[in-house]
Amino acid sequence: MHPAPSVIIFTTLSGLGFGLLFFLGFGMPAPKGLVAFIFFAIAYVLAVGGLLSSTFHLGHPERAIKAFSQWKTSWLSREAWLAVAALITMAIYGAGLVFYGVAVAPIGWIGGLLSLATVYATSMIYRQLKTVPRWNTPMTPLLFLLFSLAGGALLSGQVQIALLLLVSVGIAQIAYWIGGDQALEKSGTNLSTATGLGRNGAVRAFEPPHTGTNYLLREFVYVVGRKHAAKLRIISLILTIGTPVLILSLTVTHVTALIAVLSHIAGVFVSRWLFFAQAEHIVGLYYGKR
Amino acid sequence: MTELPTKTDRKLGLLIDLDTCVGCHACVISCKGWNTENYGAPLSDQSAYGANPSGTFLNRVHSYEITPDVGAAQLIHFPKSCLHCEDAPCVTVCPTGASYKRVEDGIVLVNESDCIGCGLCAWACPYGARELDAAEGVMKKCTLCVDRIYNENLPEEDRVPACVRTCPAGARHFGDFADPDSAVSKLSAERGGMDLMPEQGTKPVNKYLPPRPKDTMEEIDVLAPLLAPVAEEPKGFMAWLDKTLEKI
């Protein structure tokens, strides 16, 4: 799959923002006044910035409002509803903390759960696609949720929880990669089933329909950089988990905490890039590619 | 709405004969010709005469080589367009309701004024049947020439999809697969019409007729007896000479 920067930025930043909102909603921490304002500002910049970024890959962003209509069947539509609901609920809870110094706990809990549900809806957009075997696994939502929670714990300064979640992310990430590398073969879809010609002999793509490229090849058959995948996986693990865990195990100051957060975000970007770039869409089979 | 109808009154679709298709790409051209100037936004080309041409097509013809265990390899030309699936995954993922499946005839269409160009339907389609037009930013797909098949301004023989009308080999058939007595249903049953990627569970309406096995003919050559080799093993002196000369 083509790793569109707008979608990578969106899933990474929004995941972090909603993760932070989750912890804020559950009063971890429950700051007041200016400190509360700064916490909520960071969360909203990440969550809303990510959502705005996602509109850049649309052909007609001016019609984006129509995406709220099909919540009965479409995870993209559900994501839109959940995001708006989470942001509004948390804004009410945040306003209480910032302006009145009051934490209305039930509103925070609802907002926190809606934030997590938004991340789940995002992950389901990918998980539901049978056409991309690497994504078509419960590991996809698990990974998205763990990334979001670990980032949120890191941003909200929950050291012990962050350590636990970062290690969980590492385990889930490695499991996802190992499973993903065999997903296409295990899906049972190949050029033989794609063309139905397998019963007559071994099938080989002889000629593509056109000499040039097309939308399908640009969007679904992205192979650039896959050869560096192994190195990038290690880099991602070090940045996402290694650096923050090391820093959190030592003494945490504002500066080292910032380094841990930035390293984590950079690592998630790499992981998310791999998530797209390594995903094989089965339409590539028709072109003799993967 | 992007909820799929539980049942459609008819199942209009194409039956494509892989045994007959000669790979001339005429269906590709007639499809682009008709659809670029009729239903919805035109099918744009980018750098059509440049170094790296690219464009939107609703129908593309691949070519595959089949190598059987015994015998010669076969080349199969393979036209591919929207299969108008009964369980169309492209429809249910659409967030705006732009994609829909018609209850009356099962045709899967895009209402372009509702399409936000998110591309998710193309992601959900296993067959590469949907292409986002680079100029218009909306999703394009085969309409089964919905603006031809019911068009009373056209002579009756033209009320079929442009690709079917133009195919010089007669490799493309159009009809109602819900009617077991229709020509396409009968032909499909007779020749073992098959689904593409059945394991994806999309239940495509369009069917493909597999290439028939090559028949084998006994070798009959009336001249063969006359061409039997006449050289015989030499005897006596000639045999001795032959051996001796071999040794030198």
Coordinates of C-alpha atoms in Angstrom, one line a residue:
Chain A
M1 CA 0.0 0.0 0.0
H2 CA 1.1 3.5 -0.8
P3 CA 2.3 5.1 2.5
A4 CA 0.5 8.4 2.1
P5 CA 2.2 11.0 4.5
S6 CA -1.2 12.5 5.4
V7 CA -2.5 9.2 6.6
I8 CA 0.6 8.3 8.5
I9 CA 0.6 11.7 10.2
F10 CA -3.1 11.3 11.0
T11 CA -3.0 7.9 12.5
T12 CA 0.2 8.6 14.5
L13 CA -0.7 12.0 15.9
S14 CA -4.4 11.3 16.5
G15 CA -3.5 8.1 18.2
L16 CA -1.3 9.9 20.6
G17 CA -3.8 12.8 21.2
F18 CA -6.7 10.4 21.9
G19 CA -4.3 8.3 24.1
L20 CA -3.5 11.4 26.2
L21 CA -7.2 12.3 26.3
F22 CA -8.0 8.8 27.7
F23 CA -5.6 9.3 30.6
L24 CA -6.8 12.9 31.2
G25 CA -10.4 11.6 31.2
F26 CA -9.6 9.1 33.9
G27 CA -7.9 11.8 36.0
M28 CA -4.3 10.7 35.4
P29 CA -3.3 13.4 36.0
A30 CA -6.2 15.8 37.0
P31 CA -4.5 19.1 36.7
K32 CA -6.2 22.5 37.2
G33 CA -6.0 25.9 35.6
L34 CA -3.1 26.7 33.4
V35 CA -1.5 23.3 33.7
A36 CA -4.8 21.7 32.7
F37 CA -5.0 24.1 29.7
I38 CA -1.5 23.0 28.5
F39 CA -2.3 19.3 28.8
F40 CA -5.6 19.7 26.9
A41 CA -4.0 22.0 24.3
I42 CA -1.4 19.3 23.5
A43 CA -4.0 16.6 23.3
Y44 CA -6.2 18.7 21.0
V45 CA -3.4 19.8 18.8
L46 CA -2.4 16.2 18.2
A47 CA -5.9 14.7 17.8
V48 CA -7.4 17.5 15.7
G49 CA -4.2 18.1 13.8
G50 CA -4.2 14.5 12.9
L51 CA -7.8 14.5 11.8
L52 CA -7.2 17.6 9.7
S53 CA -4.2 16.0 8.1
S54 CA -6.4 13.0 7.1
T55 CA -8.5 15.3 4.9
F56 CA -5.6 16.1 2.7
H57 CA -5.7 12.7 1.0
L58 CA -9.4 13.3 0.0
G59 CA -10.3 14.1 -3.6
H60 CA -13.1 16.4 -2.3
P61 CA -12.4 17.5 1.3
E62 CA -15.1 20.1 1.0
R63 CA -17.7 17.3 1.0
A64 CA -16.2 15.7 4.2
I65 CA -19.3 16.4 6.2
K66 CA -21.1 13.7 4.2
A67 CA -18.9 11.1 5.8
F68 CA -21.1 11.3 8.9
S69 CA -24.0 9.7 7.1
Q70 CA -23.2 6.0 6.8
W71 CA -22.4 5.0 10.4
K72 CA -24.5 1.8 10.0
T73 CA -22.0 0.1 7.8
S74 CA -18.8 2.2 7.4
W75 CA -16.0 2.3 10.0
L76 CA -14.8 5.5 8.5
S77 CA -18.1 7.1 9.2
R78 CA -18.2 5.7 12.8
E79 CA -14.7 7.0 13.3
A80 CA -15.9 10.5 12.3
W81 CA -18.8 10.3 14.8
L82 CA -16.7 8.9 17.7
A83 CA -14.0 11.5 17.1
V84 CA -16.4 14.4 17.3
A85 CA -18.2 12.9 20.3
A86 CA -14.9 12.3 22.1
L87 CA -13.6 15.8 21.4
I88 CA -16.8 17.5 22.5
T89 CA -17.1 15.4 25.7
M90 CA -13.5 16.0 26.6
A91 CA -13.8 19.7 25.9
I92 CA -16.6 19.9 28.5
Y93 CA -14.6 18.0 31.0
G94 CA -11.5 20.1 30.2
A95 CA -13.4 23.4 30.5
G96 CA -14.4 22.3 34.0
L97 CA -10.7 21.7 35.0
V98 CA -9.3 24.8 33.3
F99 CA -11.9 27.5 34.2
Y100 CA -13.5 26.2 37.4
G101 CA -10.9 23.7 38.8
V102 CA -13.7 21.1 39.0
A103 CA -13.3 17.5 37.7
V104 CA -16.7 16.1 36.7
A105 CA -15.4 12.5 36.8
P106 CA -18.3 10.7 34.9
I107 CA -17.9 13.1 31.9
G108 CA -14.1 12.4 32.0
W109 CA -14.7 8.6 32.0
I110 CA -17.1 8.8 29.1
G111 CA -14.8 11.1 27.2
G112 CA -11.8 8.8 27.9
L113 CA -13.7 5.7 26.6
L114 CA -14.9 7.6 23.5
S115 CA -11.3 8.6 22.8
L116 CA -10.2 5.0 22.9
A117 CA -13.2 4.0 20.8
T118 CA -12.1 6.5 18.2
V119 CA -8.7 4.8 17.9
Y120 CA -10.5 1.5 17.7
A121 CA -12.6 2.7 14.8
T122 CA -9.5 4.0 13.0
S123 CA -7.9 0.6 13.3
M124 CA -11.0 -1.2 12.1
I125 CA -10.9 0.7 8.8
Y126 CA -7.7 -1.3 8.2
R127 CA -8.6 -4.5 10.0
Q128 CA -11.9 -5.0 8.0
L129 CA -10.1 -5.2 4.6
K130 CA -9.9 -8.8 3.5
T131 CA -8.0 -7.4 0.5
V132 CA -4.9 -6.7 2.6
P133 CA -4.2 -9.9 4.5
R134 CA -1.5 -8.3 6.6
W135 CA -4.1 -5.9 8.1
N136 CA -7.0 -8.4 8.3
T137 CA -6.2 -9.6 11.8
P138 CA -7.3 -8.7 15.4
M139 CA -3.7 -7.8 15.9
T140 CA -4.3 -4.5 14.0
P141 CA -6.8 -3.0 16.5
L142 CA -4.7 -4.4 19.4
L143 CA -1.6 -2.7 18.1
F144 CA -3.3 0.6 17.4
L145 CA -4.8 0.7 20.9
L146 CA -1.6 -0.2 22.6
F147 CA 0.3 2.4 20.7
S148 CA -2.3 5.0 21.6
L149 CA -2.3 4.0 25.3
A150 CA 1.5 3.9 25.6
G151 CA 1.9 7.3 23.9
G152 CA -0.9 8.7 26.1
A153 CA 0.7 7.3 29.3
L154 CA 4.1 8.8 28.2
L155 CA 2.6 12.2 27.5
S156 CA 0.6 12.3 30.7
G157 CA 3.6 11.4 32.7
Q158 CA 2.3 8.0 34.1
V159 CA 5.8 6.5 34.4
Q160 CA 4.8 3.0 35.8
I161 CA 1.9 2.5 33.4
A162 CA 4.0 3.8 30.5
L163 CA 6.7 1.3 31.2
L164 CA 4.2 -1.6 31.2
L165 CA 2.5 -0.4 28.1
L166 CA 5.7 0.2 26.2
V167 CA 6.8 -3.3 26.8
S168 CA 3.4 -4.6 25.7
V169 CA 3.6 -2.5 22.5
G170 CA 7.0 -4.1 21.8
I171 CA 5.6 -7.7 22.2
A172 CA 2.5 -6.9 20.1
Q173 CA 4.6 -5.2 17.4
I174 CA 6.9 -8.1 17.0
A175 CA 4.0 -10.6 17.0
Y176 CA 2.3 -8.4 14.4
W177 CA 5.3 -8.4 12.1
I178 CA 5.9 -12.2 12.4
G179 CA 2.3 -12.9 11.7
G180 CA 2.1 -10.3 8.9
D181 CA 5.0 -11.8 7.0
Q182 CA 3.0 -15.0 6.4
A183 CA -0.4 -13.4 6.0
L184 CA -0.5 -13.2 2.2
E185 CA 0.4 -16.9 1.8
K186 CA -2.0 -18.0 4.5
S187 CA -4.9 -15.9 3.0
G188 CA -5.2 -18.6 0.2
T189 CA -5.5 -15.9 -2.5
N190 CA -2.9 -16.1 -5.3
L191 CA -2.7 -15.6 -9.0
S192 CA -4.4 -19.0 -9.5
T193 CA -7.5 -18.1 -7.6
A194 CA -7.4 -14.5 -8.9
T195 CA -7.7 -15.6 -12.5
G196 CA -9.3 -19.0 -12.0
L197 CA -6.8 -20.4 -14.4
G198 CA -4.9 -22.5 -11.9
R199 CA -6.7 -25.7 -12.8
N200 CA -5.1 -25.6 -16.3
G201 CA -1.5 -25.3 -15.1
A202 CA 1.0 -22.9 -13.6
V203 CA -0.1 -19.3 -14.2
R204 CA 2.3 -16.4 -14.8
A205 CA 1.5 -12.7 -15.5
F206 CA 2.7 -12.4 -19.0
E207 CA 1.7 -8.8 -20.0
P208 CA 0.1 -6.0 -18.0
P209 CA -2.9 -4.2 -19.5
H210 CA -0.9 -1.0 -20.3
T211 CA 2.8 -0.2 -20.7
G212 CA 2.5 2.7 -18.3
T213 CA 1.5 2.8 -14.6
N214 CA -2.0 3.5 -13.2
Y215 CA -3.9 4.4 -10.1
L216 CA -4.0 0.8 -8.9
L217 CA -0.2 0.3 -9.1
R218 CA 0.5 3.6 -7.5
E219 CA -2.0 3.1 -4.6
F220 CA -1.6 -0.6 -3.9
V221 CA 1.7 -1.9 -5.2
Y222 CA 4.2 0.1 -3.3
V223 CA 7.5 -1.7 -3.1
V224 CA 10.0 1.2 -2.7
G225 CA 12.0 0.8 0.6
R226 CA 10.7 -2.6 1.4
K227 CA 14.2 -4.0 1.2
H228 CA 15.1 -1.9 4.2
A229 CA 12.2 -3.2 6.2
A230 CA 14.3 -5.3 8.6
K231 CA 16.6 -2.4 9.5
L232 CA 13.6 0.0 9.9
R233 CA 11.9 -2.5 12.2
I234 CA 14.8 -2.4 14.5
I235 CA 15.1 1.4 14.3
S236 CA 11.4 1.6 15.1
L237 CA 11.7 -0.6 18.1
I238 CA 14.6 1.3 19.5
L239 CA 12.9 4.7 19.1
T240 CA 9.5 3.6 20.2
I241 CA 10.4 1.5 23.1
G242 CA 14.1 1.3 23.8
T243 CA 14.8 5.0 24.4
P244 CA 11.7 5.8 26.4
V245 CA 12.1 2.7 28.6
L246 CA 15.7 3.6 29.3
I247 CA 14.9 7.2 30.2
L248 CA 11.9 6.3 32.3
S249 CA 14.0 3.8 34.2
L250 CA 16.4 6.6 35.1
T251 CA 15.6 9.9 36.7
V252 CA 12.9 11.8 34.7
T253 CA 13.3 15.5 34.2
H254 CA 11.3 17.7 31.8
V255 CA 14.1 17.6 29.3
T256 CA 14.6 13.8 29.4
A257 CA 10.9 13.3 29.3
L258 CA 10.7 15.4 26.2
I259 CA 13.4 13.3 24.6
A260 CA 11.5 10.2 25.5
V261 CA 8.3 11.5 24.0
L262 CA 10.0 12.7 20.8
S263 CA 11.9 9.5 20.3
H264 CA 8.6 7.5 20.8
I265 CA 6.7 9.7 18.3
A266 CA 9.5 9.2 15.7
G267 CA 9.5 5.5 16.3
V268 CA 5.7 5.3 15.9
F269 CA 6.1 7.2 12.6
V270 CA 8.5 4.5 11.3
S271 CA 6.3 1.7 12.5
R272 CA 3.3 3.3 10.8
W273 CA 5.2 3.8 7.6
L274 CA 6.1 0.1 7.6
F275 CA 2.4 -0.7 8.4
F276 CA 1.5 0.8 5.0
A277 CA 4.6 0.2 2.9
Q278 CA 4.8 -3.5 3.8
A279 CA 1.1 -4.2 3.4
E280 CA 0.4 -6.2 0.2
H281 CA -3.0 -5.6 -1.5
I282 CA -4.1 -8.7 -3.4
V283 CA -4.9 -6.7 -6.6
G284 CA -1.1 -6.7 -7.1
L285 CA -1.4 -10.4 -7.9
Y286 CA -3.2 -9.5 -11.2
Y287 CA 0.0 -7.6 -12.1
G288 CA 2.3 -10.4 -11.0
K289 CA 3.4 -8.2 -8.1
R290 CA 2.9 -8.0 -4.4
Chain B
M1 CA -27.4 4.1 1.7
T2 CA -24.4 1.8 1.8
E3 CA -26.3 -1.1 3.3
L4 CA -26.5 -3.8 0.6
P5 CA -29.9 -4.9 -0.6
T6 CA -30.7 -8.4 0.8
K7 CA -31.9 -9.4 -2.7
T8 CA -31.9 -7.7 -6.1
D9 CA -34.8 -8.3 -8.6
R10 CA -32.3 -9.0 -11.3
K11 CA -28.6 -9.6 -11.5
L12 CA -27.3 -7.9 -14.6
G13 CA -23.7 -8.8 -15.4
L14 CA -21.2 -9.9 -17.9
L15 CA -20.1 -13.4 -19.0
I16 CA -16.6 -13.3 -20.3
D17 CA -15.3 -16.1 -22.4
L18 CA -11.5 -16.6 -21.8
D19 CA -11.5 -19.3 -24.5
T20 CA -12.6 -16.8 -27.2
C21 CA -11.0 -13.5 -26.2
V22 CA -8.2 -12.6 -28.6
G23 CA -6.8 -9.8 -26.5
C24 CA -7.4 -7.0 -29.0
H25 CA -8.3 -4.4 -26.3
A26 CA -11.3 -3.1 -28.4
C27 CA -13.5 -3.4 -25.3
V28 CA -11.1 -1.2 -23.4
I29 CA -11.2 1.5 -26.0
S30 CA -15.0 1.4 -26.6
C31 CA -15.5 1.5 -22.8
K32 CA -13.3 4.5 -22.4
G33 CA -14.9 6.2 -25.5
W34 CA -18.5 5.7 -24.2
N35 CA -17.9 6.4 -20.6
T36 CA -15.6 9.4 -20.9
E37 CA -18.5 11.4 -22.5
N38 CA -21.5 10.0 -20.8
Y39 CA -22.3 9.0 -17.2
G40 CA -20.5 11.2 -14.7
A41 CA -17.1 12.8 -14.8
P42 CA -14.8 12.1 -17.9
L43 CA -12.1 9.4 -17.6
S44 CA -9.1 11.6 -17.6
D45 CA -5.6 10.9 -18.9
Q46 CA -2.4 12.4 -17.5
S47 CA 0.5 13.1 -19.8
A48 CA -1.3 11.0 -22.5
Y49 CA 1.4 11.8 -25.1
G50 CA 4.3 12.3 -22.6
A51 CA 7.0 10.1 -21.3
N52 CA 4.9 8.5 -18.6
P53 CA 1.3 8.3 -19.7
S54 CA -1.4 7.2 -17.2
G55 CA -5.2 7.4 -17.1
T56 CA -8.4 6.1 -15.7
F57 CA -9.9 3.0 -17.3
L58 CA -12.9 1.0 -16.2
N59 CA -11.9 -2.1 -18.1
R60 CA -8.4 -3.5 -18.6
V61 CA -7.1 -6.6 -20.4
H62 CA -4.3 -8.6 -18.8
S63 CA -2.5 -11.5 -20.4
Y64 CA -1.5 -14.6 -18.6
E65 CA 0.6 -17.6 -19.6
I66 CA -0.5 -21.0 -18.4
T67 CA 2.1 -23.8 -18.4
P68 CA 0.4 -27.2 -18.1
D69 CA 2.3 -30.2 -16.7
V70 CA 2.4 -31.7 -20.3
G71 CA 2.1 -29.9 -23.5
A72 CA 2.6 -26.4 -24.8
A73 CA 2.1 -23.2 -22.8
Q74 CA -1.1 -21.2 -23.5
L75 CA -1.6 -17.5 -23.6
I76 CA -4.9 -16.3 -22.0
H77 CA -6.2 -12.7 -22.5
F78 CA -8.1 -11.7 -19.5
P79 CA -10.5 -8.6 -19.5
K80 CA -11.2 -7.3 -16.0
S81 CA -13.8 -4.8 -14.9
C82 CA -16.3 -4.4 -12.0
L83 CA -17.9 -7.8 -11.2
H84 CA -21.0 -6.1 -9.6
C85 CA -20.6 -8.4 -6.6
E86 CA -23.7 -9.5 -4.6
D87 CA -21.8 -9.0 -1.4
A88 CA -19.9 -5.9 -2.6
P89 CA -17.3 -4.9 0.0
C90 CA -16.7 -1.5 -1.8
V91 CA -20.3 -0.4 -1.0
T92 CA -20.4 -1.1 2.8
V93 CA -17.1 0.7 3.5
C94 CA -18.2 4.0 1.8
P95 CA -18.7 6.7 4.5
T96 CA -20.9 9.0 2.5
G97 CA -23.4 6.7 0.8
A98 CA -21.9 7.6 -2.7
S99 CA -21.5 3.9 -3.5
Y100 CA -24.6 1.8 -3.7
K101 CA -26.0 -1.3 -5.2
R102 CA -29.3 -1.0 -7.1
V103 CA -32.1 -3.1 -5.9
E104 CA -33.8 -3.3 -9.3
D105 CA -30.8 -4.8 -11.3
G106 CA -27.9 -5.2 -8.9
I107 CA -25.6 -2.7 -10.7
V108 CA -23.0 -1.1 -8.4
L109 CA -22.8 2.6 -9.0
V110 CA -21.1 5.7 -7.6
N111 CA -23.1 8.9 -7.0
E112 CA -20.2 11.2 -7.9
S113 CA -21.6 14.3 -6.3
D114 CA -21.5 12.5 -2.9
C115 CA -18.0 11.0 -3.4
I116 CA -15.3 12.6 -1.2
G117 CA -12.5 10.6 -3.0
C118 CA -11.2 8.9 0.2
G119 CA -10.4 5.8 -1.9
L120 CA -11.5 3.3 0.7
C121 CA -13.8 1.5 -1.7
A122 CA -10.9 0.9 -4.0
W123 CA -8.9 -0.5 -1.1
A124 CA -11.8 -2.8 -0.3
C125 CA -12.2 -4.1 -3.9
P126 CA -10.1 -7.3 -4.5
Y127 CA -10.3 -6.9 -8.2
G128 CA -8.9 -3.4 -8.9
A129 CA -12.2 -2.5 -10.4
R130 CA -12.3 1.0 -9.0
E131 CA -9.9 3.9 -10.0
L132 CA -9.8 7.3 -8.5
D133 CA -9.8 9.8 -11.3
A134 CA -6.7 12.0 -10.9
A135 CA -8.3 15.1 -12.5
E136 CA -11.8 14.9 -10.9
G137 CA -10.9 13.4 -7.5
V138 CA -13.9 11.0 -7.6
M139 CA -14.1 7.3 -7.8
K140 CA -14.8 5.8 -11.3
K141 CA -16.0 2.3 -12.0
C142 CA -17.9 0.3 -14.6
T143 CA -21.6 1.3 -14.7
L144 CA -22.5 -1.7 -16.9
C145 CA -23.3 1.1 -19.3
V146 CA -26.5 1.9 -17.3
D147 CA -27.0 4.8 -19.7
R148 CA -27.0 2.5 -22.7
I149 CA -28.9 -0.6 -21.6
Y150 CA -32.1 1.3 -20.8
N151 CA -31.7 4.0 -23.4
E152 CA -34.7 4.0 -25.7
N153 CA -33.0 6.6 -27.9
L154 CA -30.6 3.9 -29.1
P155 CA -31.5 1.2 -31.6
E156 CA -32.3 -2.0 -29.7
E157 CA -29.1 -3.8 -30.7
D158 CA -27.1 -1.1 -29.1
R159 CA -28.8 -1.4 -25.7
V160 CA -25.9 -3.5 -24.3
P161 CA -22.7 -2.4 -22.6
A162 CA -20.3 -0.8 -25.0
C163 CA -17.7 -3.5 -24.4
V164 CA -20.1 -6.2 -25.4
R165 CA -21.3 -4.3 -28.4
T166 CA -17.8 -3.9 -29.7
C167 CA -16.2 -7.2 -29.0
P168 CA -15.3 -8.6 -32.5
A169 CA -14.7 -12.1 -31.2
G170 CA -18.0 -12.5 -29.4
A171 CA -16.2 -13.2 -26.1
R172 CA -18.4 -10.9 -24.0
H173 CA -22.0 -11.6 -23.1
F174 CA -24.5 -9.5 -21.2
G175 CA -27.6 -10.6 -19.4
D176 CA -29.5 -11.4 -16.2
F177 CA -27.9 -14.1 -14.1
A178 CA -30.9 -14.2 -11.7
D179 CA -32.9 -15.7 -14.5
P180 CA -31.8 -19.4 -15.0
D181 CA -33.3 -19.4 -18.5
S182 CA -31.3 -16.4 -19.7
A183 CA -28.7 -16.9 -22.4
V184 CA -25.8 -16.0 -20.0
S185 CA -27.1 -18.3 -17.2
K186 CA -27.4 -21.2 -19.7
L187 CA -24.0 -20.6 -21.3
S188 CA -22.4 -20.2 -17.8
A189 CA -23.9 -23.5 -16.6
E190 CA -22.9 -25.3 -19.8
R191 CA -19.3 -24.1 -19.8
G192 CA -18.6 -24.0 -16.1
G193 CA -18.7 -20.2 -15.5
M194 CA -16.4 -19.4 -12.6
D195 CA -16.0 -16.7 -9.9
L196 CA -12.7 -14.8 -9.5
M197 CA -11.2 -15.1 -6.0
P198 CA -14.2 -17.0 -4.5
E199 CA -12.4 -17.2 -1.2
Q200 CA -12.9 -13.4 -0.8
G201 CA -16.7 -14.1 -0.3
T202 CA -17.7 -11.2 -2.6
K203 CA -20.1 -13.4 -4.7
P204 CA -19.4 -11.8 -8.0
V205 CA -22.2 -11.6 -10.5
N206 CA -19.9 -11.5 -13.5
K207 CA -18.7 -14.9 -14.5
Y208 CA -15.7 -16.1 -16.5
L209 CA -15.7 -19.1 -18.9
P210 CA -12.5 -21.0 -18.5
P211 CA -10.4 -21.8 -21.5
R212 CA -11.3 -25.2 -22.9
P213 CA -8.6 -27.8 -22.9
K214 CA -6.6 -28.0 -26.1
D215 CA -7.8 -31.1 -28.0
T216 CA -5.0 -33.5 -29.2
M217 CA -5.0 -34.9 -32.7
E218 CA -3.5 -38.1 -33.7
E219 CA -0.6 -37.6 -36.0
I220 CA -1.7 -38.4 -39.5
D221 CA 0.9 -38.0 -42.2
V222 CA 0.2 -39.6 -45.6
L223 CA 3.8 -39.1 -46.8
A224 CA 5.4 -40.7 -43.7
P225 CA 5.7 -44.3 -45.2
L226 CA 7.4 -42.9 -48.3
L227 CA 9.9 -41.0 -46.3
A228 CA 11.2 -43.9 -44.2
P229 CA 15.0 -43.8 -44.1
V230 CA 16.5 -45.9 -46.9
A231 CA 20.0 -46.1 -45.6
E232 CA 20.8 -49.7 -44.5
E233 CA 23.6 -51.2 -42.6
P234 CA 26.4 -52.1 -45.0
K235 CA 27.6 -55.7 -45.4
G236 CA 30.7 -57.5 -46.5
F237 CA 33.5 -55.4 -48.0
M238 CA 31.6 -52.2 -47.5
A239 CA 31.1 -53.0 -43.8
W240 CA 34.9 -53.6 -43.4
L241 CA 35.6 -50.3 -45.2
D242 CA 33.1 -48.4 -43.1
K243 CA 34.7 -49.7 -39.9
T244 CA 38.2 -49.0 -41.0
L245 CA 37.4 -45.5 -42.1
E246 CA 35.8 -44.9 -38.7
K247 CA 39.0 -45.9 -37.0
I248 CA 41.3 -43.6 -38.9

